[in-house]
Coordinates of C-alpha atoms and ligand atoms in Angstrom, one line a residue:
X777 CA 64.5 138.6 151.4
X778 CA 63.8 135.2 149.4
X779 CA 62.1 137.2 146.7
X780 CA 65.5 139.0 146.2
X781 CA 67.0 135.9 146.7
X782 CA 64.5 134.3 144.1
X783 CA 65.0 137.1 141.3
X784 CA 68.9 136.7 141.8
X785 CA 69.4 133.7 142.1
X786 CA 67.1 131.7 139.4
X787 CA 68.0 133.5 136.5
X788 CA 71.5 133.4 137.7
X789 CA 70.9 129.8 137.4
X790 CA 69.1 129.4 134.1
X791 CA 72.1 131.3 132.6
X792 CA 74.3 129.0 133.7
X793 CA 72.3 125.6 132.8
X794 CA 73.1 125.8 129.3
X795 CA 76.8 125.9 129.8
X796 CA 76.8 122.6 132.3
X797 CA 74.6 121.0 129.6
X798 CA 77.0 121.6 126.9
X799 CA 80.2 120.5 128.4
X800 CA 79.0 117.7 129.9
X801 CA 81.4 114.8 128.5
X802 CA 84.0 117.2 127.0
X803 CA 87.6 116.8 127.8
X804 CA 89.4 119.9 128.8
X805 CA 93.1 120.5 129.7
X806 CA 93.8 122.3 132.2
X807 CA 97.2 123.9 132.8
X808 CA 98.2 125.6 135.5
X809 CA 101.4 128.2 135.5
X810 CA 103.6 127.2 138.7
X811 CA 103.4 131.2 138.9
X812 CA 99.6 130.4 139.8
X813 CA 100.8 128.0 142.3
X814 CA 103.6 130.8 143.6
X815 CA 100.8 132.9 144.2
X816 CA 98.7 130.7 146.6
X817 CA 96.0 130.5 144.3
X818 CA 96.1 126.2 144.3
X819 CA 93.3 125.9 147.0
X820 CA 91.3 127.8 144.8
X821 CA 91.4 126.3 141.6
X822 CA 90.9 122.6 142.9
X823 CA 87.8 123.7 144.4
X824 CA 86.7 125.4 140.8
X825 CA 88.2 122.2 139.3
X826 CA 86.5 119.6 141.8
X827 CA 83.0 121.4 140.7
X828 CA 83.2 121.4 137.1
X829 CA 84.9 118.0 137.0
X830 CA 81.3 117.4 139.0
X831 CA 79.6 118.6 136.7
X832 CA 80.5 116.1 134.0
X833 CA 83.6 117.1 132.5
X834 CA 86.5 115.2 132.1
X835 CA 90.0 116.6 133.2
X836 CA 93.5 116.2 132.4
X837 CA 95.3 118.7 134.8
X838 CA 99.2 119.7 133.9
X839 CA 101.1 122.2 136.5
X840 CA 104.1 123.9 135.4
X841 CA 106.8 124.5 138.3
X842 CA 109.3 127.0 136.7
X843 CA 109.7 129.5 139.8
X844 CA 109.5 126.1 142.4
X845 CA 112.6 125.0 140.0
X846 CA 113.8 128.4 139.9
X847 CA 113.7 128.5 144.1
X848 CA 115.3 125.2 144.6
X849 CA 118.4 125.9 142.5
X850 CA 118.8 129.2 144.2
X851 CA 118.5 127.2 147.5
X852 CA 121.4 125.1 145.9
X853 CA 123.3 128.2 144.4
X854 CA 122.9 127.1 141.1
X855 CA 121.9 129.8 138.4
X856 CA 118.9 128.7 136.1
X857 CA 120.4 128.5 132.8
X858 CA 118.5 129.2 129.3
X859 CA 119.1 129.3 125.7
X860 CA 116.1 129.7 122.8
X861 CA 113.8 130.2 125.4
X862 CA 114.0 127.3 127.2
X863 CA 116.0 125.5 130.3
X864 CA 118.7 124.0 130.1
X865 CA 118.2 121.1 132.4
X866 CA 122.3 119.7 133.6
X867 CA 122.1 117.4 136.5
X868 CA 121.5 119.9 139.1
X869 CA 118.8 121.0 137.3
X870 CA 117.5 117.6 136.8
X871 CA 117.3 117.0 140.8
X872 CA 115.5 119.9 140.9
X873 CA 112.8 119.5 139.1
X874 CA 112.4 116.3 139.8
X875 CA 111.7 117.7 143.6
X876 CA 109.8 120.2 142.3
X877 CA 107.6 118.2 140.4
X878 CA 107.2 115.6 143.5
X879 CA 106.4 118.4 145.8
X880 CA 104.1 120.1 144.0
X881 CA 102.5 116.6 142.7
X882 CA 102.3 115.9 146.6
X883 CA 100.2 119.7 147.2
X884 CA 97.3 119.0 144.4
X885 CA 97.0 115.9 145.5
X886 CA 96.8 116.6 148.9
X887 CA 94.2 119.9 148.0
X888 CA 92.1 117.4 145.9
X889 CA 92.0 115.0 148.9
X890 CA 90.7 117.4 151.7
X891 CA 86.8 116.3 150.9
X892 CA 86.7 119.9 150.4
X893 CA 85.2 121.3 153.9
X894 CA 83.2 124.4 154.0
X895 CA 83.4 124.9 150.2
X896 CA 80.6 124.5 147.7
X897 CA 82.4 120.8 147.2
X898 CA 81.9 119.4 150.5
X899 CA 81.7 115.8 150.6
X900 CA 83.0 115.4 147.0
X901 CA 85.5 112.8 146.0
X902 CA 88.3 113.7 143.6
X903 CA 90.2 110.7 142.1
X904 CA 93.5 112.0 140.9
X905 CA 95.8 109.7 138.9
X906 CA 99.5 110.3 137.8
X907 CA 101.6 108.2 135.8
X908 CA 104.0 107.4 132.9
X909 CA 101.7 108.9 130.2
X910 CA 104.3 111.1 127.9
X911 CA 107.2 109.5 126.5
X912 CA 109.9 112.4 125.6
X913 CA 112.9 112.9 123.6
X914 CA 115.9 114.7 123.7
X915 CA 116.0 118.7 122.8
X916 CA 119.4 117.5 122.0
X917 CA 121.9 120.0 121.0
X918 CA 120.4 123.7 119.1
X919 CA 123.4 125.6 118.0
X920 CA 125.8 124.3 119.8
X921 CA 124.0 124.5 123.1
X922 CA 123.5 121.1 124.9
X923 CA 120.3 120.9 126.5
X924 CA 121.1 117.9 128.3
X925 CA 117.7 116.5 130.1
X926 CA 115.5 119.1 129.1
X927 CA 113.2 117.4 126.5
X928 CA 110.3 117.3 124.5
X929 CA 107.4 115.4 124.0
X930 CA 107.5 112.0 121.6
X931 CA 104.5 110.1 122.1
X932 CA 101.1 110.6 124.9
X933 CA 99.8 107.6 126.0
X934 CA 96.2 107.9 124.8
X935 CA 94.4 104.9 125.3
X936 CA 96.1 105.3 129.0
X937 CA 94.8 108.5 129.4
X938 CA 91.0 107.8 128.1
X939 CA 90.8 104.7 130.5
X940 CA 91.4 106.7 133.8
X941 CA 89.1 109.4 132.1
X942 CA 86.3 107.4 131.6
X943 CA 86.4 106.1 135.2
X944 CA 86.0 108.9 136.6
X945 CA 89.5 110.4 137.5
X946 CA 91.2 113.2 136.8
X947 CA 94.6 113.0 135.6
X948 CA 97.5 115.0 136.8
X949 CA 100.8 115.3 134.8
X950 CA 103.8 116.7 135.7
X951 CA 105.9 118.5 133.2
X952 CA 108.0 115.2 133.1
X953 CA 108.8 112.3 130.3
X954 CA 110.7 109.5 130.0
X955 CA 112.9 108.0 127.0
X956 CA 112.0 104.2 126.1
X957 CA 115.5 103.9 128.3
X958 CA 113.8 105.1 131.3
X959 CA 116.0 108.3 131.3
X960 CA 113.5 111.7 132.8
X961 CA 113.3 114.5 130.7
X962 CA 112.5 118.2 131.8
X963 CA 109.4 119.3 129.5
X964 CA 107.5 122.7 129.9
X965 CA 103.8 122.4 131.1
X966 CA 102.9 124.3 127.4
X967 CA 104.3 121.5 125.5
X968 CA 102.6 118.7 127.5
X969 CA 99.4 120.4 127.6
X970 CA 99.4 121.1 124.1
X971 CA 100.1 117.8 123.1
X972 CA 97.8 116.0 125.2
X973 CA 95.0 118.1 124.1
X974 CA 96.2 117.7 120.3
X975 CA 96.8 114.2 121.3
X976 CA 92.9 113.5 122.9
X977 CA 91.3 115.8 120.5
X978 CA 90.3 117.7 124.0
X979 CA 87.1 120.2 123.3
X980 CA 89.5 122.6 125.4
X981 CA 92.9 123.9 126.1
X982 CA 93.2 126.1 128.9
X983 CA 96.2 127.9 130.3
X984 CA 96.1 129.4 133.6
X985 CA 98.2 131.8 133.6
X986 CA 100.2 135.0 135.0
X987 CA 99.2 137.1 131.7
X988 CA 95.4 138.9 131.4
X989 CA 95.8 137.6 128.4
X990 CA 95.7 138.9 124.5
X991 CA 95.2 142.7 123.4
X992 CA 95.3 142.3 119.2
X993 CA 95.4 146.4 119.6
X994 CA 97.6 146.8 122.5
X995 CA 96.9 150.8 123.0
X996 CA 93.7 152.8 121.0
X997 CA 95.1 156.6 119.9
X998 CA 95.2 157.9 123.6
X999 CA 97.4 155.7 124.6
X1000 CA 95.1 153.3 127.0
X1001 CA 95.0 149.7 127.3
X1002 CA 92.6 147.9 124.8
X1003 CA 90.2 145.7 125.8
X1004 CA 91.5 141.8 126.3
X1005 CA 90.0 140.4 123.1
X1006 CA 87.9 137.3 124.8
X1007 CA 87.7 135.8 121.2
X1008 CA 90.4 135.5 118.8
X1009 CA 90.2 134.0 115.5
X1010 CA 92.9 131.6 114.9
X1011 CA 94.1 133.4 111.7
X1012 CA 94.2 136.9 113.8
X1013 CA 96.4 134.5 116.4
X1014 CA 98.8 133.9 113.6
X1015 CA 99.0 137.3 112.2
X1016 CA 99.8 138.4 116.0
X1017 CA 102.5 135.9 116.5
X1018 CA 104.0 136.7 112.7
X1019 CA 104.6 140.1 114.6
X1020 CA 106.4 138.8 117.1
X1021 CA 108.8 139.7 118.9
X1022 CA 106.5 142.2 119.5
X1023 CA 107.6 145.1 122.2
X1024 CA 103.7 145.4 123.7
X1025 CA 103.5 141.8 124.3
X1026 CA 105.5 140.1 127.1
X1027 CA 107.4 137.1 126.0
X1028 CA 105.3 134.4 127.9
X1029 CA 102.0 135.8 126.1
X1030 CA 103.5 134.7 122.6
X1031 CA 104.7 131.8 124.1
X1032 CA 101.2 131.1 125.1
X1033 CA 99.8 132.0 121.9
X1034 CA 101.8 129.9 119.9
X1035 CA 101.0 126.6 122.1
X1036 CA 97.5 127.9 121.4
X1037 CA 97.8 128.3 117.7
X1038 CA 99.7 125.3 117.2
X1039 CA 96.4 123.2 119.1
X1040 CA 93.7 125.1 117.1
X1041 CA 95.8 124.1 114.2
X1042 CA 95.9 120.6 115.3
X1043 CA 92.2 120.0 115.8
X1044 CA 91.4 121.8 119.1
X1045 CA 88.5 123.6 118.9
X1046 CA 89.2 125.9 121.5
X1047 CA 92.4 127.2 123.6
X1048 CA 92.0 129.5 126.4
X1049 CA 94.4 131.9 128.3
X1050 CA 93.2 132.9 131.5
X1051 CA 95.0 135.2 134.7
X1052 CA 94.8 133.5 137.4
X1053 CA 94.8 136.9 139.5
X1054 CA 91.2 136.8 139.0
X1055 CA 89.1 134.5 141.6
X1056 CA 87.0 132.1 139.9
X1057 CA 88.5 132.5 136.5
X1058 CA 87.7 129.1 135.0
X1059 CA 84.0 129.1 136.2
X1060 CA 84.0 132.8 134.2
X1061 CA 85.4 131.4 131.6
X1062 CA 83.6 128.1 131.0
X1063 CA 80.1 129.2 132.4
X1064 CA 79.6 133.0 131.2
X1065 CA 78.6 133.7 127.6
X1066 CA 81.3 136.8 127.4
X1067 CA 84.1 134.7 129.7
X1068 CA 87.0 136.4 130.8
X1069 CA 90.8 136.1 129.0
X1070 CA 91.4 135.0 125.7
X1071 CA 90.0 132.0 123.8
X1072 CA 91.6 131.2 120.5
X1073 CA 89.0 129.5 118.1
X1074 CA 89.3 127.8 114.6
X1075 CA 86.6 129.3 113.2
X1076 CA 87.2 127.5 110.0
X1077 CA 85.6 124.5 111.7
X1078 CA 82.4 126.1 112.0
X1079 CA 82.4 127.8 108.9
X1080 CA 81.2 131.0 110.4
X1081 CA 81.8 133.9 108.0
X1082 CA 80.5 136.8 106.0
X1083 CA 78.5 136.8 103.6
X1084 CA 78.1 137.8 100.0
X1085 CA 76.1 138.0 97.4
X1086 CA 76.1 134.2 96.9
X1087 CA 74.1 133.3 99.7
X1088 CA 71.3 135.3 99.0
X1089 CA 69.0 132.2 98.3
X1090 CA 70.2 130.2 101.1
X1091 CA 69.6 133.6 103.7
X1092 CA 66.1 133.4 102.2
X1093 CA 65.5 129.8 102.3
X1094 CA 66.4 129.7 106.1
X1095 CA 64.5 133.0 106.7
X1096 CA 61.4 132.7 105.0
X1097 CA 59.4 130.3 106.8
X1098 CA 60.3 132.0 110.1
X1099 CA 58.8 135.4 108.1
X1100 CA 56.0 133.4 107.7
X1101 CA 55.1 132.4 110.5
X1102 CA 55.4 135.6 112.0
X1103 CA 58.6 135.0 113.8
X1104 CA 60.9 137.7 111.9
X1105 CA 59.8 140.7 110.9
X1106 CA 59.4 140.2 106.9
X1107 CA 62.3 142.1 105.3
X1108 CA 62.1 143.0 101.4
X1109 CA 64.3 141.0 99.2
X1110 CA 65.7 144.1 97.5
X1111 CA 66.5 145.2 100.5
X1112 CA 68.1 141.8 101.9
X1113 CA 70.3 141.8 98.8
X1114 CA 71.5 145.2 98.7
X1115 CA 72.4 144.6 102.6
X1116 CA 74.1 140.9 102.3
X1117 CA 77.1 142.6 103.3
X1118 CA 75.8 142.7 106.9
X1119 CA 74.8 139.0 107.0
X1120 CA 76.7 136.6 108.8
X1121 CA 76.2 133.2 108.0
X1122 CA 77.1 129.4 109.1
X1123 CA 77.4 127.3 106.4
X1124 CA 78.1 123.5 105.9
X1125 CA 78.8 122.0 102.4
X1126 CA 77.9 124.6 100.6
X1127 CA 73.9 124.8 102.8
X1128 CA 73.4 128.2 104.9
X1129 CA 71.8 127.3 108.6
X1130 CA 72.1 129.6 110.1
X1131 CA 72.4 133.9 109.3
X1132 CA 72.0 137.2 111.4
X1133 CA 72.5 140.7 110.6
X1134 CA 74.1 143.6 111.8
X1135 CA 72.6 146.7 111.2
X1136 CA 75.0 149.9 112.7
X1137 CA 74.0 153.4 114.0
X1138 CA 77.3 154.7 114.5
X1139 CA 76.3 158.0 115.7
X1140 CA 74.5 156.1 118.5
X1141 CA 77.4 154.0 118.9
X1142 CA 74.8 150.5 119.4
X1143 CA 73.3 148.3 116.2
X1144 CA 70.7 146.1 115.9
X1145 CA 71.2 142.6 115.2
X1146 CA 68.0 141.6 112.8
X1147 CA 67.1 138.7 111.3
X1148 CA 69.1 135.9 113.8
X1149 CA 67.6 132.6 112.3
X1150 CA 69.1 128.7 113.1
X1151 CA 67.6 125.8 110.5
X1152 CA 65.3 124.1 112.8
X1153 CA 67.1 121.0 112.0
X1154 CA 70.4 122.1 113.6
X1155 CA 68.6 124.5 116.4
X1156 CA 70.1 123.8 119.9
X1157 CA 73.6 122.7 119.0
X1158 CA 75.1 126.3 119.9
X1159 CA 74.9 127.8 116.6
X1160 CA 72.9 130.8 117.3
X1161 CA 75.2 131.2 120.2
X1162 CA 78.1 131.6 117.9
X1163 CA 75.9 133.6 115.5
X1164 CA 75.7 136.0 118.7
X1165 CA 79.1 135.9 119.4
X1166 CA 80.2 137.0 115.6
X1167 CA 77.9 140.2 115.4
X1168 CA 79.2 141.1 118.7
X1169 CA 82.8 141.0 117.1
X1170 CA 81.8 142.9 114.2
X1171 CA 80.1 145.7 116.2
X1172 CA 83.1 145.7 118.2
X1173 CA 84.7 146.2 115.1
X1174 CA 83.0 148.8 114.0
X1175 CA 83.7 150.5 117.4
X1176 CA 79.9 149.8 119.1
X1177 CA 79.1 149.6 122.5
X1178 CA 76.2 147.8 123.0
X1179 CA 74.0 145.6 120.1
X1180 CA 70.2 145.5 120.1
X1181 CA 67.1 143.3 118.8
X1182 CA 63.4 143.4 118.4
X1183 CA 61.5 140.5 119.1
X1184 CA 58.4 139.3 119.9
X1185 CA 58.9 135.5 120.7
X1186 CA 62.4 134.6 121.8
X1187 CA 62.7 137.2 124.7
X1188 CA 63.7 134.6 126.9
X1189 CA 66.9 133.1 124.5
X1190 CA 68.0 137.0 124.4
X1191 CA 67.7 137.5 128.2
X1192 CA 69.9 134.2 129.3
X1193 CA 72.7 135.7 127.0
X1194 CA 73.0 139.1 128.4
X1195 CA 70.3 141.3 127.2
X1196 CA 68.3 143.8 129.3
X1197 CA 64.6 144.9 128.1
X1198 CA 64.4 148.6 127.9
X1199 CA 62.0 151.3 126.2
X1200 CA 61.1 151.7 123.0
X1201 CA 62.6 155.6 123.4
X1202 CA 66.2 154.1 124.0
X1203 CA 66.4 153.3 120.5
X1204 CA 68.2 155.5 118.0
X1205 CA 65.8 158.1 116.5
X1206 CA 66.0 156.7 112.9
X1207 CA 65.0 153.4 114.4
X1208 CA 62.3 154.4 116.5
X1209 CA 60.5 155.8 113.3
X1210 CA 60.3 152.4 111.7
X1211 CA 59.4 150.5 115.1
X1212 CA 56.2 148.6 113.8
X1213 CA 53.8 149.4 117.0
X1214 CA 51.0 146.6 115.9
X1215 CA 54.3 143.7 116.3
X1216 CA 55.0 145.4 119.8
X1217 CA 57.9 143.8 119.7
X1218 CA 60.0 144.1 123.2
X1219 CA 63.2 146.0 122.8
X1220 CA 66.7 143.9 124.4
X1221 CA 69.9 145.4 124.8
X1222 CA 73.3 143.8 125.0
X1223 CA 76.2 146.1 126.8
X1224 CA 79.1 144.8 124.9
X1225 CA 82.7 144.3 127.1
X1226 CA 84.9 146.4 127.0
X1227 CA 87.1 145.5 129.9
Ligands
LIG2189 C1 66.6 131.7 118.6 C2 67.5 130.8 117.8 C3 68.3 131.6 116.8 C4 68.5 130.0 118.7 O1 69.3 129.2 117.9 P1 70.0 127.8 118.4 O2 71.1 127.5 117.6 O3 68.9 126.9 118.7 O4 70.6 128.4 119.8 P2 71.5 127.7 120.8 O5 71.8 126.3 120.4 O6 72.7 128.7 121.0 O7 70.6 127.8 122.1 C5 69.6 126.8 122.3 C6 68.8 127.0 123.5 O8 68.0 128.1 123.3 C7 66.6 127.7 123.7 N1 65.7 128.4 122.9 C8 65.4 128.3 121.6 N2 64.4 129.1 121.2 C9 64.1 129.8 122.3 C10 63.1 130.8 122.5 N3 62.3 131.3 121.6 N4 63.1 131.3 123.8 C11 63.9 130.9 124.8 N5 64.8 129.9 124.6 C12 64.9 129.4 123.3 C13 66.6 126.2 123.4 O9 65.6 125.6 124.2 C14 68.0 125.8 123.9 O10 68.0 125.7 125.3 P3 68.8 124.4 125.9 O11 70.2 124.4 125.5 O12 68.6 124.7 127.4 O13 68.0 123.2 125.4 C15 66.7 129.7 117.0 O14 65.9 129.0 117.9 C16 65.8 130.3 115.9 O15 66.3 130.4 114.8 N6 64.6 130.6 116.2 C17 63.7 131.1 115.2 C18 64.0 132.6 114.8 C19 64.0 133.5 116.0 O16 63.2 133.5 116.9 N7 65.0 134.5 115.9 C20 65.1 135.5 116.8 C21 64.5 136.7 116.2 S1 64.6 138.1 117.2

């Protein structure tokens, strides 16, 4: 029984080690859909919270309350009203929310105080702290239609924000501002998430959400659901929301995907929309390699791109001594140029550090991923994990369903992220030819998602 335990368990743990180490000290903002809330998922989600602000990650946590609002002016016999998409927020509205917001305020922080019994957070202490932080503005009047209190935001109290952040606390904001007047304005959750991530340069923005999140192909030729795409390129984001309205995607996905777009834009590295029908979902996403939902990424940040015929001496630079030492598999130059097409490279100023290539067997449907290098003097920063991630997307692309490498030293960096050793015979024919049976190189695979 403990062996079991020991074979599931401790690489179960090694996998997730990296992650913990990497976010440690980021700032993520966490929003989560009142529709989340709705659907008794809140106990849930502060214990996932409570851990991963435990393990070293700062957390601003926004909750929306649209069906709460929704319930309370029914209660009252008011009909919500709405124009461009958003509330219109007249007195009754106002009263509303304002109970809304304290009720709801009142449940997390009530969830955060339990000490967490009989959960993996026993005995943990949660400091939540609310306050004045977003000053808003009027929506004012669009066309004609007077929005009355419903607002948007002006200014986030940042060095506010970072103080209770750096003791310790997490912070909890209600969809709410106020004028310099003290007047309350009715924000959504997006727009306050968004700008307090824009406005902290957060490492994350994550929605919780009612959506699975974003299918770039809704439907392949038979007419069945995509795959979620778990990564999307901010420039793909655009190109999606250009297309909007867009009959295959419900209303509240764009408006997801623009808040998203509009903090990649601004300096966010990475947004995230995430359904919270699925238990766990923000351990999935921040602690698995392949996470679950959608994550929108700037990739011009990380200047992770094709390459071209350019970069042949800086793929050669960065790959020779690694050849040399027996590392890689020497590869002949001809042959490296008349294949820089399937390079992908990181670059920096102008200097290559780090490449891979992606070599396809269609007729196998897999492809092997040669040649994965990271300059020594920027190994361990992540980079080869994004290089991973990029020939994953392009073999995607190209309609693969699993990737493959050869290696004879860095077993271990391939196992962590997914890969399963298998025999030499599951490789495709044509490959199995070439296989070099002095190297003995060990053969990984990598099942790509298709969810
Ligand atoms: C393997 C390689 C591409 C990883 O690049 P990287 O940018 O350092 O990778 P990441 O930052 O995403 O991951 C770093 C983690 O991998 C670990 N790692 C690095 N090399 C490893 C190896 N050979 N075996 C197991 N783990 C390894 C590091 O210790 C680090 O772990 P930590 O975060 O717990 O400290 C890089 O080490 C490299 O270029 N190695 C030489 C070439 C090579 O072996 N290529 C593979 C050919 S098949």
């Amino acid at each position: 029984m403990s062996t079991v335990f020991n074979f599931t368990f401790v690489p179960w743990f090694r996998s997730v080690a990296p992650y913990i180490h990497m976010h440690r000290g980021k700032t993520f903002v966490v929003a989560i859909s009142g529709e989340a809330i709705e659907a008794g998922k809140l106990p849930s989600l502060v214990q996932d919270l409570a851990m991963i602000q435990s393990m070293g990650v700062k957390i601003v946590l926004v909750h929306g309350f649209r069906p709460q609002v929704n319930e309370q002016l029914a209660a009252k016999g008011h009909t919500p009203q709405y124009s461009h998409g958003m509330r219109i927020t007249d007195s009754v509205a106002l009263d509303c929310a304002q109970e809304a917001a304290g009720q709801l305020r009142y449940e997390i922080e009530a969830a955060f105080s339990q000490g967490l019994p009989n959960t993996p957070m026993a005995g943990a202490t949660v400091r939540v702290i609310s306050g004045n932080f977003i000053t808003a503005k009027p929506v004012g009047i669009l066309d004609g239609v007077d929005f009355q209190n419903s607002g948007l935001v002006r200014k986030v109290d940042v060095p506010g924000l970072s103080k209770i952040l750096n003791l310790g606390a997490m912070v909890l904001l209600s969809p709410f501002g106020f004028s310099p007047t003290g007047e309350a304005f009715n924000l959504t959750m997006e727009e306050v998430a968004t700008s307090v991530a824009i406005a902290l340069q957060a490492d994350k923005l994550i929605f919780v959400t009612e959506v699975p999140g974003i299918r770039s192909r809704p439907q392949d030729p038979a007419g069945e659901d995509n795959p979620i795409d778990t990564e999307l390129p901010l420039a793909e984001a655009e190109r999606l929301l250009a297309k909007e309205p867009s009959p295959t995607q419900p209303t509240d996905t764009g408006f997801y995907l623009q808040h998203c777009v509009k903090a990649c834009k601004a300096g966010v590295e990475r947004s995230h929309i995430l359904p919270f029908a699925v238990d766990g979902v923000l351990l999935l996403e921040i602690y698995v390699h392949d996470g679950i939902g959608t994550m929108v990424v700037d990739e011009r940040l990380e200047s992770l791109r094709e390459a071209n015929s350019d970069d042949l001496g800086g793929v050669l630079q960065l790959i020779e001594p690694f050849e040399q030492d027996g590392t890689l598999v020497r590869r002949e130059r001809t042959e490296i140029e008349r294949d820089i097409g399937n390079y992908s490279v990181i670059d920096h100023d102008g200097v290559i550090f780090g490449c891979a290539a992606l070599y396809a067997y269609p007729e196998n449907r897999t492809g092997e991923m040669a040649a994965l290098t990271v300059s020594p003097h920027s190994q361990g920063q992540g980079d080869g994990e994004k290089i991973l991630r990029r020939i994953e997307q392009r073999a995607k692309a190209q309609d693969l369903d699993s990737i493959f490498v050869l290696t004879t030293r860095t077993m271990h960096w391939f196992l962590k992220r997914g890969f399963v050793q298998v025999p030499i015979e599951w490789l495709p024919e044509a490959r199995q030819r070439k296989y070099n049976v002095d190297r003995r190189s060990v053969v990984l695979v990598k099942k790509l998602n298709t969810n």
